[in-house]
Amino acid sequence: MAARIYQIPKNAMQSGKAKVDTWMLEFEQSEARKPDPLMGWTGSGDTQAQVQIKFPDKDAAKAYAEKHGITARVYATPPKSLKLQAYADNFR
């Protein structure tokens, strides 16, 4: 069972930094998705791909994965860079 651990990104409609410190453990899909012959919706029999577990920090997520024998890859959060720009720069 493989999983990935990552930090939840900020929502595009969100200007603040609330709930950005939360880490997520998600299981990777073990089988390919295929279209349903009747309705045409895509799906698979893998129910583990629907499981998402939230943790307060990266170490807690790693400890949970080690305790339950889950091979997990940790994805680092990209560095945040601010582009400081004045409103007057729009008219140059």
Tab-separated table of C-alpha atoms in Angstrom:
chain	number	residue	atom	x	y	z
A	1	MET	CA	0.000	0.000	0.000
A	2	ALA	CA	1.595	3.246	-1.138
A	3	ALA	CA	0.651	6.711	0.023
A	4	ARG	CA	1.796	10.285	-0.341
A	5	ILE	CA	2.172	12.914	2.349
A	6	TYR	CA	1.889	16.569	1.414
A	7	GLN	CA	0.950	19.928	2.871
A	8	ILE	CA	-2.491	21.198	1.891
A	9	PRO	CA	-2.107	24.160	-0.487
A	10	LYS	CA	-3.913	27.427	-0.042
A	11	ASN	CA	-7.212	27.693	-1.902
A	12	ALA	CA	-7.218	30.042	-4.907
A	13	MET	CA	-10.130	31.976	-3.394
A	14	GLN	CA	-8.364	32.306	-0.045
A	15	SER	CA	-6.248	35.314	0.840
A	16	GLY	CA	-5.369	34.297	4.395
A	17	LYS	CA	-3.193	31.487	5.695
A	18	ALA	CA	-5.791	29.538	7.683
A	19	LYS	CA	-5.553	25.734	7.547
A	20	VAL	CA	-2.342	25.887	5.488
A	21	ASP	CA	-0.289	24.130	8.195
A	22	THR	CA	-2.299	20.902	7.823
A	23	TRP	CA	-0.635	17.833	6.290
A	24	MET	CA	-2.541	15.178	4.321
A	25	LEU	CA	-1.916	11.447	3.842
A	26	GLU	CA	-3.548	10.128	0.662
A	27	PHE	CA	-3.354	6.606	-0.690
A	28	GLU	CA	-2.288	6.189	-4.312
A	29	GLN	CA	-4.478	4.278	-6.734
A	30	SER	CA	-3.625	0.595	-6.989
A	31	GLU	CA	-5.641	-0.061	-10.145
A	32	ALA	CA	-6.437	1.945	-13.234
A	33	ARG	CA	-9.712	3.820	-13.601
A	34	LYS	CA	-12.064	2.657	-16.316
A	35	PRO	CA	-15.356	3.944	-17.704
A	36	ASP	CA	-18.543	2.332	-16.479
A	37	PRO	CA	-20.307	0.624	-19.429
A	38	LEU	CA	-23.783	1.742	-18.366
A	39	MET	CA	-23.359	5.372	-17.296
A	40	GLY	CA	-19.929	6.202	-18.744
A	41	TRP	CA	-18.582	7.546	-15.429
A	42	THR	CA	-14.983	6.708	-14.613
A	43	GLY	CA	-14.259	4.704	-11.512
A	44	SER	CA	-12.392	1.778	-10.061
A	45	GLY	CA	-12.791	-0.859	-7.391
A	46	ASP	CA	-10.015	0.692	-5.322
A	47	THR	CA	-11.641	2.229	-2.248
A	48	GLN	CA	-8.338	3.194	-0.574
A	49	ALA	CA	-7.891	6.038	-3.091
A	50	GLN	CA	-10.834	7.806	-1.438
A	51	VAL	CA	-9.199	7.871	2.002
A	52	GLN	CA	-7.649	11.176	3.075
A	53	ILE	CA	-6.275	11.578	6.600
A	54	LYS	CA	-5.357	15.014	7.979
A	55	PHE	CA	-2.495	15.583	10.431
A	56	PRO	CA	-1.285	18.674	12.306
A	57	ASP	CA	2.322	18.242	11.130
A	58	LYS	CA	4.567	16.191	8.866
A	59	ASP	CA	6.082	14.131	11.679
A	60	ALA	CA	2.673	12.913	12.850
A	61	ALA	CA	1.813	11.776	9.317
A	62	LYS	CA	5.134	9.950	8.960
A	63	ALA	CA	4.696	8.288	12.352
A	64	TYR	CA	1.204	7.088	11.398
A	65	ALA	CA	2.498	5.628	8.135
A	66	GLU	CA	5.367	3.816	9.872
A	67	LYS	CA	3.088	2.486	12.620
A	68	HIS	CA	0.660	0.968	10.114
A	69	GLY	CA	3.287	-0.291	7.644
A	70	ILE	CA	2.408	2.138	4.853
A	71	THR	CA	5.141	3.093	2.415
A	72	ALA	CA	4.736	6.835	2.112
A	73	ARG	CA	6.557	9.455	0.066
A	74	VAL	CA	6.760	12.968	1.473
A	75	TYR	CA	6.343	15.770	-1.051
A	76	ALA	CA	8.086	18.954	0.030
A	77	THR	CA	6.196	22.212	-0.019
A	78	PRO	CA	7.533	24.572	-2.684
A	79	PRO	CA	9.034	27.790	-1.330
A	80	LYS	CA	6.684	30.737	-1.282
A	81	SER	CA	7.821	33.886	-2.999
A	82	LEU	CA	5.961	37.154	-2.930
A	83	LYS	CA	5.916	39.419	-5.943
A	84	LEU	CA	5.643	42.862	-4.430
A	85	GLN	CA	4.063	45.185	-6.930
A	86	ALA	CA	2.541	48.615	-6.687
A	87	TYR	CA	-0.815	49.438	-8.248
A	88	ALA	CA	0.845	52.129	-10.365
A	89	ASP	CA	2.967	49.437	-12.085
A	90	ASN	CA	-0.167	48.325	-13.981
A	91	PHE	CA	-0.119	51.548	-15.978
A	92	ARG	CA	3.532	51.662	-17.049
